[in-house]
mmCIF file of C-alpha atoms in Angstrom:
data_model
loop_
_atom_site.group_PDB
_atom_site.id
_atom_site.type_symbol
_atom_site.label_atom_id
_atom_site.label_comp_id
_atom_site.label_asym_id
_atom_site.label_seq_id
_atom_site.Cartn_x
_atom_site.Cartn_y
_atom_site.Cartn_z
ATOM 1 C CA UNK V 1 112.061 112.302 101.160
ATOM 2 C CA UNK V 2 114.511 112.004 98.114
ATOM 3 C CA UNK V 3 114.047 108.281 97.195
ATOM 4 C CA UNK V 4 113.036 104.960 97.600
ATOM 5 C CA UNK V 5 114.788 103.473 101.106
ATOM 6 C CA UNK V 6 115.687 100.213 102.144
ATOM 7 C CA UNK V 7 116.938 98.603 105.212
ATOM 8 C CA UNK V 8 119.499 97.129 106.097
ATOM 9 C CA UNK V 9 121.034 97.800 102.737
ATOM 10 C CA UNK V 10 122.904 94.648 104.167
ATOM 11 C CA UNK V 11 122.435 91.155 105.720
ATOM 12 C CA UNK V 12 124.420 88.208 106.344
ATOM 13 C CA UNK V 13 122.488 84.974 107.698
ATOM 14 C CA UNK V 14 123.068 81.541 108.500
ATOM 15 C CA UNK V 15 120.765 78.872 106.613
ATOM 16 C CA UNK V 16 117.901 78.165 108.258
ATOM 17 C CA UNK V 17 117.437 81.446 110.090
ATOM 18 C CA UNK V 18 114.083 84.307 109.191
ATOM 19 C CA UNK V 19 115.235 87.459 107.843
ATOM 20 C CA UNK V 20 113.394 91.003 107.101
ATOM 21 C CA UNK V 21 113.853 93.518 105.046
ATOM 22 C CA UNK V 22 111.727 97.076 104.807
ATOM 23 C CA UNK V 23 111.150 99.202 102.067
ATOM 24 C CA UNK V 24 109.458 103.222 102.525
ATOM 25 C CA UNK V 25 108.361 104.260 99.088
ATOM 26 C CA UNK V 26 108.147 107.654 97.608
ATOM 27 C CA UNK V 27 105.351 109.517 99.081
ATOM 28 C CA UNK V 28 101.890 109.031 97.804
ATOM 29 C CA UNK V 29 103.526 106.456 95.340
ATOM 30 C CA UNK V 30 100.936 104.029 95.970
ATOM 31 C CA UNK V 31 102.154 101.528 94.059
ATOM 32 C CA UNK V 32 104.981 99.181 95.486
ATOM 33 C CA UNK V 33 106.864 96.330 93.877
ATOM 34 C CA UNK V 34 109.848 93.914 95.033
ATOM 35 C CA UNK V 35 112.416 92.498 92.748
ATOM 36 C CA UNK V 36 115.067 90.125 93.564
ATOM 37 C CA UNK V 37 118.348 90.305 91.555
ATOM 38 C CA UNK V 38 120.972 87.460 91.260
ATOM 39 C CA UNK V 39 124.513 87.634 90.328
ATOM 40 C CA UNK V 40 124.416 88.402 86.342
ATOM 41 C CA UNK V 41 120.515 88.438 85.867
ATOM 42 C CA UNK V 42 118.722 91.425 85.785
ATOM 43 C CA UNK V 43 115.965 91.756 88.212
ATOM 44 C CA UNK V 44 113.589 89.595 88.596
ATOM 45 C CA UNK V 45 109.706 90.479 89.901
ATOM 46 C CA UNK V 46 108.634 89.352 92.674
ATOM 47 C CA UNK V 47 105.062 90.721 93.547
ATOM 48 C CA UNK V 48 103.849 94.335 94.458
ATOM 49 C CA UNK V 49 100.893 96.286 96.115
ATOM 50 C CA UNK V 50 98.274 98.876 95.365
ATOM 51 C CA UNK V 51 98.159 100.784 98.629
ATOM 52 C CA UNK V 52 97.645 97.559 101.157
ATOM 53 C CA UNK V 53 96.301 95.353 98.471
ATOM 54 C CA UNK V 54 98.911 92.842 97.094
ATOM 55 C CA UNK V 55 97.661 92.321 93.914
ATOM 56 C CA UNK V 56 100.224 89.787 92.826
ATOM 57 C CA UNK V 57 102.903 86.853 93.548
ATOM 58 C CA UNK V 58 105.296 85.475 91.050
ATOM 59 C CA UNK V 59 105.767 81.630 91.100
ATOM 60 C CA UNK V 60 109.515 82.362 92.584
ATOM 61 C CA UNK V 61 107.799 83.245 95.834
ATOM 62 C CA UNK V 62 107.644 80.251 97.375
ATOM 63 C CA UNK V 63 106.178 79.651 100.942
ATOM 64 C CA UNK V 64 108.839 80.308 102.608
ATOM 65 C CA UNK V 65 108.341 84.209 101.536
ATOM 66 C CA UNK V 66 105.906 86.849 102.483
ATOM 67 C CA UNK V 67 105.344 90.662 101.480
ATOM 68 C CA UNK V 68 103.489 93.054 103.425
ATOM 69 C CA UNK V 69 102.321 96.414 103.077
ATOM 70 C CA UNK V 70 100.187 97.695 106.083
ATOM 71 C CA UNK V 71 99.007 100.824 106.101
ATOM 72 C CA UNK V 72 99.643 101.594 102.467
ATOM 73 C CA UNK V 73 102.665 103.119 103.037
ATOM 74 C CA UNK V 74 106.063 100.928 104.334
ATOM 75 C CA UNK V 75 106.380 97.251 102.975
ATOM 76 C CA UNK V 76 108.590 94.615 104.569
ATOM 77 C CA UNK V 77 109.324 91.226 102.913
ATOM 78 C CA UNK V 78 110.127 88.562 105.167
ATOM 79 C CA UNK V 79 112.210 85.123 104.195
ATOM 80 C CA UNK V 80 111.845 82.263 106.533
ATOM 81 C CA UNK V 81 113.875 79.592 107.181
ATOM 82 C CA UNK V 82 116.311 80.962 104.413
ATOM 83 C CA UNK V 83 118.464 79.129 102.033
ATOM 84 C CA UNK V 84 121.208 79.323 99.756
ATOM 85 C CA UNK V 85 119.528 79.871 97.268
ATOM 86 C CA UNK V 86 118.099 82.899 98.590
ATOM 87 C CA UNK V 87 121.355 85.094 98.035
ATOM 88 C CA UNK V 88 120.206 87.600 96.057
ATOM 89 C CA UNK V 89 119.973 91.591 95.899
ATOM 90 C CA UNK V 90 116.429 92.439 96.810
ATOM 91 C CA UNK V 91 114.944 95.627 95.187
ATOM 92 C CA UNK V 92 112.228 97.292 95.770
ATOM 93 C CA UNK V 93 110.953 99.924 93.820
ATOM 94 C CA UNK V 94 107.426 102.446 93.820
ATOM 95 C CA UNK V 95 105.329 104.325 91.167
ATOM 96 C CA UNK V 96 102.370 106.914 91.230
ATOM 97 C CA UNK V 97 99.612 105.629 89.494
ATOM 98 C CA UNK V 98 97.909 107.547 86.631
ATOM 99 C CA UNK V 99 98.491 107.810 83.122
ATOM 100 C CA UNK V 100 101.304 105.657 81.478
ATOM 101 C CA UNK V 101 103.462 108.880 81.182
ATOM 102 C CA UNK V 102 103.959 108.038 85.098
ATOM 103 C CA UNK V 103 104.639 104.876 84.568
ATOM 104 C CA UNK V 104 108.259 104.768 85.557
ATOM 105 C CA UNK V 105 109.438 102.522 88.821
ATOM 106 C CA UNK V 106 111.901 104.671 90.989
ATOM 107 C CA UNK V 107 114.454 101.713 92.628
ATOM 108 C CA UNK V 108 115.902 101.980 95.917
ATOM 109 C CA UNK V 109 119.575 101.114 96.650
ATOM 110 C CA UNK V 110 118.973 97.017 97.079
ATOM 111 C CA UNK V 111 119.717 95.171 100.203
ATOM 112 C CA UNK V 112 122.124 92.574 99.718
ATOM 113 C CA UNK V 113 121.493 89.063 101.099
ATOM 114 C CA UNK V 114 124.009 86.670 101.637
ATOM 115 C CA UNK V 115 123.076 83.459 103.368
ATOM 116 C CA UNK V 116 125.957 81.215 104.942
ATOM 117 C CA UNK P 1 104.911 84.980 78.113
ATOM 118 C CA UNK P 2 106.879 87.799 78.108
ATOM 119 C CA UNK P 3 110.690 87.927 77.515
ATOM 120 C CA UNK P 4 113.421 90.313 76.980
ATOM 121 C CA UNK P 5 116.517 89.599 75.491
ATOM 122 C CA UNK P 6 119.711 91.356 75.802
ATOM 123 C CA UNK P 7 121.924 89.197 73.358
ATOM 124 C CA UNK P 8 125.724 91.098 74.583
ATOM 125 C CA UNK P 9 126.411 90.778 77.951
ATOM 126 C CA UNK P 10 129.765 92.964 77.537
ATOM 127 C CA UNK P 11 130.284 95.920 75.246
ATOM 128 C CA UNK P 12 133.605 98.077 74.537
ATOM 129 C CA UNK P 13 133.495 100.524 72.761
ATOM 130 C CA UNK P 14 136.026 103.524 71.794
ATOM 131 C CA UNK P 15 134.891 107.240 73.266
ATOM 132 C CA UNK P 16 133.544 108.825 69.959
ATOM 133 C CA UNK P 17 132.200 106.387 68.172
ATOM 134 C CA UNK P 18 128.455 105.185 67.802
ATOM 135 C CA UNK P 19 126.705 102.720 70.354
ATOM 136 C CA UNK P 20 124.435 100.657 69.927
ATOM 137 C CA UNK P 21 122.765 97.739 72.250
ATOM 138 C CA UNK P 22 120.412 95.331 71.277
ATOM 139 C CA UNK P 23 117.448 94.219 72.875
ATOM 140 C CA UNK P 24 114.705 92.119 71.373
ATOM 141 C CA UNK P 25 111.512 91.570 73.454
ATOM 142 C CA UNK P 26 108.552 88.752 72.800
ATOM 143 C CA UNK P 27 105.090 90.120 74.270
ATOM 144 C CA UNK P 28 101.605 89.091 72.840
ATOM 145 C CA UNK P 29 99.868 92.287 73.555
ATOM 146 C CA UNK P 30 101.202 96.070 73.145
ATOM 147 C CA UNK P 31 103.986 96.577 75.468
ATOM 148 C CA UNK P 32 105.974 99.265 77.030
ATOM 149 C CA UNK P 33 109.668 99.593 76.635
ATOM 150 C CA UNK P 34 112.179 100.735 78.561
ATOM 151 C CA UNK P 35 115.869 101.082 79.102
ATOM 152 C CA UNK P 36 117.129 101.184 82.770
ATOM 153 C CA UNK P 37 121.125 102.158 83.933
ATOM 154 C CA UNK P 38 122.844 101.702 86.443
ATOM 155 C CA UNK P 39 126.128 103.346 86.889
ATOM 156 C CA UNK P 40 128.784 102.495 89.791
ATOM 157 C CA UNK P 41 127.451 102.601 92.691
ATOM 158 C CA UNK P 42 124.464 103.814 92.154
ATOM 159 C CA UNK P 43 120.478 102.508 92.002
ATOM 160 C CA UNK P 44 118.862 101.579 89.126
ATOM 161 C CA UNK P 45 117.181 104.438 87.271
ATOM 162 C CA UNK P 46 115.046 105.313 84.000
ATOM 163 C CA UNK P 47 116.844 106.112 81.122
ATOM 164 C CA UNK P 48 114.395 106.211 78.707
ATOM 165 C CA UNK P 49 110.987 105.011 77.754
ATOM 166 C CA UNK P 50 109.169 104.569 74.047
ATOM 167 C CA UNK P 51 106.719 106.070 75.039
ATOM 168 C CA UNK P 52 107.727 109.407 75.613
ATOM 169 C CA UNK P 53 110.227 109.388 72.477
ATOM 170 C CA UNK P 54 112.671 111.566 74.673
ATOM 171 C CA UNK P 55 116.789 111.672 73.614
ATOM 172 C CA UNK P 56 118.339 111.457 77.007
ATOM 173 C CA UNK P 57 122.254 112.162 77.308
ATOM 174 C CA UNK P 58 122.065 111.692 73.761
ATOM 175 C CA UNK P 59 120.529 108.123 73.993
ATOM 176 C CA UNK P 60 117.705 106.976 71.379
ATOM 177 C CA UNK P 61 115.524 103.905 71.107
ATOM 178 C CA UNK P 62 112.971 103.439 68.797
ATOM 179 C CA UNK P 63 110.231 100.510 69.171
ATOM 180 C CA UNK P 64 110.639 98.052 65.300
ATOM 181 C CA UNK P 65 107.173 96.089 66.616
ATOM 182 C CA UNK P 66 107.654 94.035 63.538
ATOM 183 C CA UNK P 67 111.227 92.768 64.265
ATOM 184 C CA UNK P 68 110.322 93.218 68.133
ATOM 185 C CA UNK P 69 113.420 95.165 69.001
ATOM 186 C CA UNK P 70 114.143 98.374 71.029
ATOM 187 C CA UNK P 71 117.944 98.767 70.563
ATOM 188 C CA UNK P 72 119.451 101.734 72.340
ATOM 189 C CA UNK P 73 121.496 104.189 70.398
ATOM 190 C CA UNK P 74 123.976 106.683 70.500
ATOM 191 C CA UNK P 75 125.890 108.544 68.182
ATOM 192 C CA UNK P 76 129.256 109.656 69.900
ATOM 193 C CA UNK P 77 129.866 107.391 72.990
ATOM 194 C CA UNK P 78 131.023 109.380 76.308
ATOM 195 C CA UNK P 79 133.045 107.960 79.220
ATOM 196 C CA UNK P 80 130.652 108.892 81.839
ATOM 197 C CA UNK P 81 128.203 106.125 79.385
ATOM 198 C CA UNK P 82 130.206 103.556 80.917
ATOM 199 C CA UNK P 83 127.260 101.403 83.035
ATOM 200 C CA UNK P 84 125.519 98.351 83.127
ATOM 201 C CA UNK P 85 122.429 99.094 81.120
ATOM 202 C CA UNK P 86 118.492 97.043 81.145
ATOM 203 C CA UNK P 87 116.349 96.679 78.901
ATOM 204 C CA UNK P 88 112.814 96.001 80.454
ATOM 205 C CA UNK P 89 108.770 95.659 79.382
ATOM 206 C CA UNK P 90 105.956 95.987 80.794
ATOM 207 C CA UNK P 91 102.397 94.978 80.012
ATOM 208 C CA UNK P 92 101.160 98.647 79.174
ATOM 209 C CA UNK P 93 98.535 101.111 80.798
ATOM 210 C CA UNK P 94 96.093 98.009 80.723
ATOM 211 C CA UNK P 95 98.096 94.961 80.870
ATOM 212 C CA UNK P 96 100.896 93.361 83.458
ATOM 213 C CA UNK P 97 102.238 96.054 85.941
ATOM 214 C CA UNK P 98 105.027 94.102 86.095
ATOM 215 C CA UNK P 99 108.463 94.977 84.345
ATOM 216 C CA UNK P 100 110.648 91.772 82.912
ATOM 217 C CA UNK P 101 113.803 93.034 82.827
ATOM 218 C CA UNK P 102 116.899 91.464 80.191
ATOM 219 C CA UNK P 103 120.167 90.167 81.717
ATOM 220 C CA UNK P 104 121.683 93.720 80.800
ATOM 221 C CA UNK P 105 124.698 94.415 78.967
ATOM 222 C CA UNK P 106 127.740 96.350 80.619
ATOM 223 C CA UNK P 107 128.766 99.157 78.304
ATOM 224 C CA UNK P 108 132.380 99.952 79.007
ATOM 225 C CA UNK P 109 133.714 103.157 76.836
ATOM 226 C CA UNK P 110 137.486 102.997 76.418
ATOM 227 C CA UNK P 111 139.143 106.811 76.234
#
């Protein structure tokens, strides 16, 4: 385990169609957070987990979006019926808990979205 | 609310001479800085944190609460500094988890 993962690291869609993505954390990071990034912004947060708890949503995750995270360990974040709009590089990224020395959020590599 | 502000969104600068980028934050509480890069190709990844009040490849940033900045500095730039850099915040050991991130400015360091 060297990283954060994420799969696909790629997806092209048509409008209207579900897509998921999966992200496997550092080990014993129990801490898990999703960030979406659009062309020329930096990344934006989109909610994140203590173990299985999700502990909370930002306002850009509409209905149409859900975040999961099991067993503590793997999360997947699932778009339905996606939109334009939606292109986007989603990041997700995990941190140990503890003191605020350990603070820092290791990124994975991003799996680019591109909706037709 | 809190906001981070990255005011260049391009930077050249000749290898040698001093860097510097700006970032200016608004946060009600006590916040957390950091600066994120992210070279070609590659994933995001700490560069440095106020916290700590590390020097890393030769980088500095010191928290001004009063003028609520958190510029990044170096001395002599390097080519390999060429990157798209972040500035981001967080709400602290007992505020938001969350980190708000600046639009980032893309340091390019001309030989």
């Amino acid at each position: 385990d060297t990283g954060v993962s994420q799969d696909p690291r790629h997806k092209i869609t048509k409008r209207g169609q579900n897509v998921t993505f999966r992200c496997d954390p550092i080990s014993e990071h129990n801490r898990l957070y999703w960030y979406r990034q659009t062309l020329g912004q930096g990344p934006e947060f989109l909610t994140y987990f203590q173990n299985e708890a999700q502990l909370e949503k930002s306002r850009l995750l509409s209905d149409r979006f859900s975040a999961e995270r099991p067993k503590g360990s793997f999360s997947t974040l699932e778009i339905q019926r996606t939109e334009q709009g939606d292109s986007a590089m989603y990041l997700c990224a995990s941190r140990a808990a503890g003191t605020p020395l350990s603070n820092e959020q290791f990124f994975g590599p991003g799996t680019r979205l591109t909706v037709l | 609310a809190q906001r981070v502000t990255q005011p260049e969104k391009l930077l050249s600068v000749f290898k040698g001479a001093p860097v510097e980028l700006k970032c200016n934050y608004s946060y009600s509480g006590s916040p957390e800085l950091f600066w994120y890069v992210q070279y070609s190709r590659q994933r995001l990844q700490l560069l440095l944190r106020h916290i700590s009040r590390e020097s890393i490849k030769g980088f500095t940033a010191d928290l001004n609460k009063g003028e609520t900045s958190f510029h990044l500095k170096k001395p002599f730039a390097q080519e390999e500094d060429s990157a798209m850099y972040y500035c981001a915040l967080s709400g602290g050991w007992f505020g938001n988890e969350k980190l708000t991130f600046g639009t980032g400015t893309r340091l390019t360091i001309i030989p």
